[in-house]
C-alpha positions in Angstrom: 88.8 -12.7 28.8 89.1 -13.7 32.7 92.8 -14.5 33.4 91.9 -17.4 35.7 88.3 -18.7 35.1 89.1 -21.2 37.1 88.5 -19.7 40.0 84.7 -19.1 39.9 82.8 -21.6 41.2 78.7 -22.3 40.6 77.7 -19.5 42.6 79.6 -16.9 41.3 79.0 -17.6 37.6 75.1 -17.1 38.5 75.9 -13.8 40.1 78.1 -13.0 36.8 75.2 -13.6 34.7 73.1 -11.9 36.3 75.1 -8.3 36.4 75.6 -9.3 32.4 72.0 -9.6 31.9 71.2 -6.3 34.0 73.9 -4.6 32.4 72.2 -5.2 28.8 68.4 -5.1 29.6 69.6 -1.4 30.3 69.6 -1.4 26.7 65.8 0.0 25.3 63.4 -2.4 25.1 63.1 -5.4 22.8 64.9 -8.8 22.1 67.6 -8.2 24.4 69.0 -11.3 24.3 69.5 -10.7 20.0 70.9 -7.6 21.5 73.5 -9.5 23.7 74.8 -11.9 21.1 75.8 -9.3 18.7 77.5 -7.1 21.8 79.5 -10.1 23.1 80.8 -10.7 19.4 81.8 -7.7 19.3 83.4 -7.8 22.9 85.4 -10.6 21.2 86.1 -8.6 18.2 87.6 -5.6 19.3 89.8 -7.6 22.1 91.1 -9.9 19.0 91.5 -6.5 16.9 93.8 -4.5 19.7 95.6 -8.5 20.1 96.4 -8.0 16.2 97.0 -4.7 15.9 94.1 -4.2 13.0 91.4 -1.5 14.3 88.6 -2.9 11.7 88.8 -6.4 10.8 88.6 -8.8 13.7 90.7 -12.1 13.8 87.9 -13.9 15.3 84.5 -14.4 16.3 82.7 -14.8 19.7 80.9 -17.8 20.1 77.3 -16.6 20.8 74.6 -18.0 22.5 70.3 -17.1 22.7 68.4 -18.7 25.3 71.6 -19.5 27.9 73.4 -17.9 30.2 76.7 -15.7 28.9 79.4 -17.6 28.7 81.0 -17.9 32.3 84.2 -16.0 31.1 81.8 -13.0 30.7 80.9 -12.2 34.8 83.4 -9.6 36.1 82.1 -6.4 36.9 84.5 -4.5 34.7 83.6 -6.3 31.3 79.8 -5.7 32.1 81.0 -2.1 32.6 82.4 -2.9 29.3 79.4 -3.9 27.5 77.6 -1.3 28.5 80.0 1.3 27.1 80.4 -0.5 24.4 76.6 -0.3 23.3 75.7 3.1 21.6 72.1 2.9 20.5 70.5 -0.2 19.9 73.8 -1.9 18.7 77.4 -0.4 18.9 79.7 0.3 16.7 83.4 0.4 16.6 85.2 2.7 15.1 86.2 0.5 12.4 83.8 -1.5 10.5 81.4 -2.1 13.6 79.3 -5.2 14.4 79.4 -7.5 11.8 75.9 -9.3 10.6 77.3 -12.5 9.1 76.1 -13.2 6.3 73.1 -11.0 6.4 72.9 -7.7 4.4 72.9 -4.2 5.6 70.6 -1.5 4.2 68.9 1.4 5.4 66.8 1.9 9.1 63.7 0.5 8.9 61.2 2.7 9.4 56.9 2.8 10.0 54.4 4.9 11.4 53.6 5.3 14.8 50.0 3.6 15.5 48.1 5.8 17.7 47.5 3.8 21.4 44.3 3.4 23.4 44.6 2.9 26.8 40.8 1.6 26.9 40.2 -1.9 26.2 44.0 -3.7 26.7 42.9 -6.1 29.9 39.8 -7.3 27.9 41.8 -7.8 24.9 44.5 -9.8 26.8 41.5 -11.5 28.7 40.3 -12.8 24.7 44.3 -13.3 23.9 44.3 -15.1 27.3 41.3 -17.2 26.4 42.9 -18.4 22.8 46.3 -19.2 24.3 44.1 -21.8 27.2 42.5 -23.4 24.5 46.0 -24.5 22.6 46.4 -28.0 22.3 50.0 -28.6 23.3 51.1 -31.9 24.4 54.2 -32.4 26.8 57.7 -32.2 25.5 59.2 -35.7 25.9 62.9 -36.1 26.7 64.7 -37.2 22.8 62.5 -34.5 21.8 63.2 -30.5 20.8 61.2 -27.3 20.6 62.0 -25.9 17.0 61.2 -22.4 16.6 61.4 -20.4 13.3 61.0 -16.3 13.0 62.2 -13.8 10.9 63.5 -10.7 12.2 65.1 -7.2 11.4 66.9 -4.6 13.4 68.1 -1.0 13.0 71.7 0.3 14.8 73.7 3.3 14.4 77.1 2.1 12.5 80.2 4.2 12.8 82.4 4.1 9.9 85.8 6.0 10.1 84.5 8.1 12.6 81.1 8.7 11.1 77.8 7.6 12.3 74.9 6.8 10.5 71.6 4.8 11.1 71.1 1.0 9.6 69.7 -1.8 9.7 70.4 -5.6 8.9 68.2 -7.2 6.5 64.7 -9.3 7.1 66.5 -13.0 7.9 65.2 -16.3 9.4 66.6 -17.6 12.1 65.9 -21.5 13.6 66.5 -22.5 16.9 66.2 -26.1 18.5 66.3 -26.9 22.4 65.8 -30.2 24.1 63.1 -29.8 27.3 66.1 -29.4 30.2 67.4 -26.9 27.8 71.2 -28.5 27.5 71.1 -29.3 24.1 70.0 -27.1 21.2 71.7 -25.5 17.7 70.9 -22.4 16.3 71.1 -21.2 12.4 71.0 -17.6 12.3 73.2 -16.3 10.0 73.5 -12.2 12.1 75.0 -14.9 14.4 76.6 -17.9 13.6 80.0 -17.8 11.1 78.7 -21.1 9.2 75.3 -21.8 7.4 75.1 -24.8 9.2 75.0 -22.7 12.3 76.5 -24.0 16.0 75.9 -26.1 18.9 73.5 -24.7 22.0 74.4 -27.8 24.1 76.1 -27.4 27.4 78.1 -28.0 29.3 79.9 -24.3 28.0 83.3 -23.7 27.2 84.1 -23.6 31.0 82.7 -27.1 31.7 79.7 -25.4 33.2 75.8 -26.3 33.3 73.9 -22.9 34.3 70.6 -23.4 35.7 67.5 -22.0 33.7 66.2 -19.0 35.0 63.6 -16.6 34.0 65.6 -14.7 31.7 67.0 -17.8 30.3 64.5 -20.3 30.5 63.8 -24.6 29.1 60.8 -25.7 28.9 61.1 -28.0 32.0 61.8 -24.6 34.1 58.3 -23.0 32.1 56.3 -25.8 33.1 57.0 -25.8 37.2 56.0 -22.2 37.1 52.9 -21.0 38.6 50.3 -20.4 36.3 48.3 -18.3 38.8 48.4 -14.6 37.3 48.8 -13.0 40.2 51.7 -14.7 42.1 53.6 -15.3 38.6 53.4 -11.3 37.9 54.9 -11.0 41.7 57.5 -13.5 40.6 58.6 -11.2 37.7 58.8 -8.7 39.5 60.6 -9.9 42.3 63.4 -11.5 40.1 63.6 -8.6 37.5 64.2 -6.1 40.6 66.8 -3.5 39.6 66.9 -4.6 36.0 66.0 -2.4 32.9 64.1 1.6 33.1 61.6 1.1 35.5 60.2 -2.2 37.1 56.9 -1.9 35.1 58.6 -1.6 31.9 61.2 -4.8 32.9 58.1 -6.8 33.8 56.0 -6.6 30.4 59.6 -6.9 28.6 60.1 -10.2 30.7 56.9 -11.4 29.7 57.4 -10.4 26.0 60.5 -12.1 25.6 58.6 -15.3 26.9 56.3 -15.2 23.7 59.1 -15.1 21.1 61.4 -18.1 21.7 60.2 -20.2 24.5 57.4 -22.7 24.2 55.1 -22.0 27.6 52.8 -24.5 28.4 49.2 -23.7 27.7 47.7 -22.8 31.0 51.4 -20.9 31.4 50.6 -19.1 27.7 47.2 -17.9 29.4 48.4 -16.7 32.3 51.2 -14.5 31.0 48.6 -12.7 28.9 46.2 -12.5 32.4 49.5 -11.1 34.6 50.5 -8.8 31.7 47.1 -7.4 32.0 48.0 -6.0 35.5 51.0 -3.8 34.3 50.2 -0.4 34.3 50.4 1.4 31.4 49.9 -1.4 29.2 47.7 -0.1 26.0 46.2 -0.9 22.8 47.7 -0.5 19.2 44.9 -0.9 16.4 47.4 -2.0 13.8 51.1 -2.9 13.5 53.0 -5.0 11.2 55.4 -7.9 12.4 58.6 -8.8 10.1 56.7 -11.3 7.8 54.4 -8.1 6.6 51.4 -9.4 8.7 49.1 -6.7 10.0 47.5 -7.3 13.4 46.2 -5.7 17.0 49.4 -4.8 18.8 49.7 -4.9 23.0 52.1 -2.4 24.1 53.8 -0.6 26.3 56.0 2.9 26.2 59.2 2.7 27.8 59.0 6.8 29.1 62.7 6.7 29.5 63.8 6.0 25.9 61.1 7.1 24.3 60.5 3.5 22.3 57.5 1.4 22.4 56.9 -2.4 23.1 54.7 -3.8 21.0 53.5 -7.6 20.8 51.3 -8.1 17.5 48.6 -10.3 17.2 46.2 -12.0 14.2 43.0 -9.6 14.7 40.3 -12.3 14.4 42.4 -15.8 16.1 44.5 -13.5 18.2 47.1 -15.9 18.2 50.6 -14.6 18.4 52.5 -13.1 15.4 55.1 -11.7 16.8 56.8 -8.1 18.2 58.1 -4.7 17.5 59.8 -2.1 19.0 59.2 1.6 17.8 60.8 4.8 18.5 57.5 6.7 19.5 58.9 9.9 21.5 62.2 11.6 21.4 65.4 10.4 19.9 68.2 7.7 20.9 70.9 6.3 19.9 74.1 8.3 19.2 73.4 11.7 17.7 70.2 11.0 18.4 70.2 9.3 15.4 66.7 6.9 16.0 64.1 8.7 15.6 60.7 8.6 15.9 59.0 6.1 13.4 61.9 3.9 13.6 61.9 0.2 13.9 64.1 -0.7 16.4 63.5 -4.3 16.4 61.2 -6.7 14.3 60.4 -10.2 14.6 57.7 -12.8 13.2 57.2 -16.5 14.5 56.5 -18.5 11.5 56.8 -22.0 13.2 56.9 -23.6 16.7 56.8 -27.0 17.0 58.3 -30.2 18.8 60.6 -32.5 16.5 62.3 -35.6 17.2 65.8 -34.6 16.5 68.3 -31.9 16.4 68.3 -29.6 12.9 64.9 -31.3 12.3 62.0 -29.5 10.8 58.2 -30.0 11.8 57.9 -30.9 7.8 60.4 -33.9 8.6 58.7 -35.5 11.4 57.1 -38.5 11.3 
């Protein structure tokens, strides 16, 4: 995609990465980085396509990657550019077949009924979320070892078929990711993602020969556990290295911190005291009941992006409040092409069923010792 890669040193893949990832977490809130796997594939699809001649079956797929920086290639201005037009709704479509989903199967938009939100009550039910998350007993990751994480999740798009658009959605699937503690090695099975069952390599150095640094937006667990865990500075943190990225800095911050719950594994006084910081975002509310992609009903914290009209919304059990997983609704208004998400749609679904450390690549928690 970049006619001389070579030429990009250390520096300049960071800033690359960096207009990539503020380029897509334009896109409305939710698992961006899901988001930003199935838009490079289809970066790579449509180049193969107009390489063959074919305008709806590609000759290849992109290899896609959650949890890492794009791949170097990705970091000129004019393919972020790119991305972004390419993105209509949640997740574009071409005017052939449009993203594929692997082996996962497409039916219609997931849909649910808006909750009603209270803005009363959401810091002292983050302070009790807080509380739970402190008392977690989580031992160090050791190097040899890998954080597994298991989740299901769902998403809705607008598809364009022969010129036509419509609203869908991929079906419920489980996805399994492994990552060792510096966060070079790791596999992922996911099968919106990966062209085999058996899934693909995490492990870097990338295509390029490169080793990106963890970051915020891209974080291992060695990078999680130097962070502060004092609420105040790491919400100043956020903010400060989220400037400029997503709707509004607000919104960007309680995304940031929402994206940590899903696929990382925080340290325990880190868990804590990304509940304590997210209870200083304005705007954050209460949602008495919401449903995660496993069918669990719990208390939702959320937020309303005001610009797209979709809300934020991280689900947890009533009684243990320990973490389900996370939503996001169309609340307000329409979006997408046509304005075809509307309210009461699911935009994005996930469930964390299992989050544990193993002793090996492609090893489950049942497996260990």
């Amino acid at each position: 995609m970049n006619a001389n890669p070579s030429r990009h040193h250390a520096a300049e893949w960071e800033e690359g990465a960096q207009l990539f990832d503020r380029t897509t977490r334009d896109l409305p809130p939710g698992r961006h980085q899901f988001h930003k796997e199935r838009m490079m594939a289809q970066i790579h699809e449509t180049r193969q396509a107009e390489h063959t001649g074919t305008g709806t079956q590609p000759a290849a797929r992109a290899t896609t990657r959650r949890l890492r920086l794009p791949r170097p290639a990705i970091v000129l201005p004019a393919l972020a550019a790119a991305v972004a037009a390419a993105v209509v709704g949640v997740v574009s479509s071409g005017g052939g077949g449009g993203v594929r989903g692997g082996g996962v199967a497409t039916g219609p938009a997931l849909t649910t009924t808006v909750g009603a939100a209270n803005a009363k009550g959401a810091p002292q039910l983050l302070d009790r979320i807080a509380l739970t998350a402190a008392e977690v007993k989580q031992s160090a990751v050791k190097p040899g070892q890998y954080i597994y994480i298991e989740s299901k999740m769902a998403e809705s798009f607008v598809k364009t078929v022969n010129g036509k658009s419509s609203l869908a959605s991929h079906e419920l699937h489980t996805r399994q990711v492994w990552e060792s503690p510096d966060g070079t090695e790791g596999w992922l099975i996911d099968p919106a993602v990966n062209d085999s069952p058996e899934g693909e390599t995490l492990s870097l150095p990338d295509e390029q020969g490169n080793t990106p640094k963890a970051y915020l937006n891209a974080p291992s667990y060695d990078y999680l556990a130097k962070l502060t865990t004092d609420p105040d500075a790491l919400l100043a943190k956020i903010y400060k290295e989220t400037e400029g990225h997503g709707n509004s800095p607000d919104q960007e911050a309680f995304t940031t911190i929402g994206d940590l719950l899903g696929e990382s594994y925080p340290p325990a006084e880190l868990y804590a005291a990304l509940f304590k910081a997210a209870a200083k975002i304005p705007g954050v509310v209460v949602v008495d009941d919401a449903v995660d992609a496993a069918g669990r009903h719990g208390v939702a914290v959320a937020r309303l992006d005001e610009n797209s009209g979709q809300r934020e919304e991280w689900i947890f059990d009533k009684k243990t409040h320990v973490f389900l997983g996370e939503r996001t609704v169309q609340v307000n208004g329409t979006s997408g092409e046509k304005g075809l998400i509307k309210p009461g749609t699911v935009v994005f679904t996930s469930a964390v069923m299992n989050r544990a450390v193993v002793d090996g690549i492609k090893q489950t928690p049942s497996q260990t010792g």
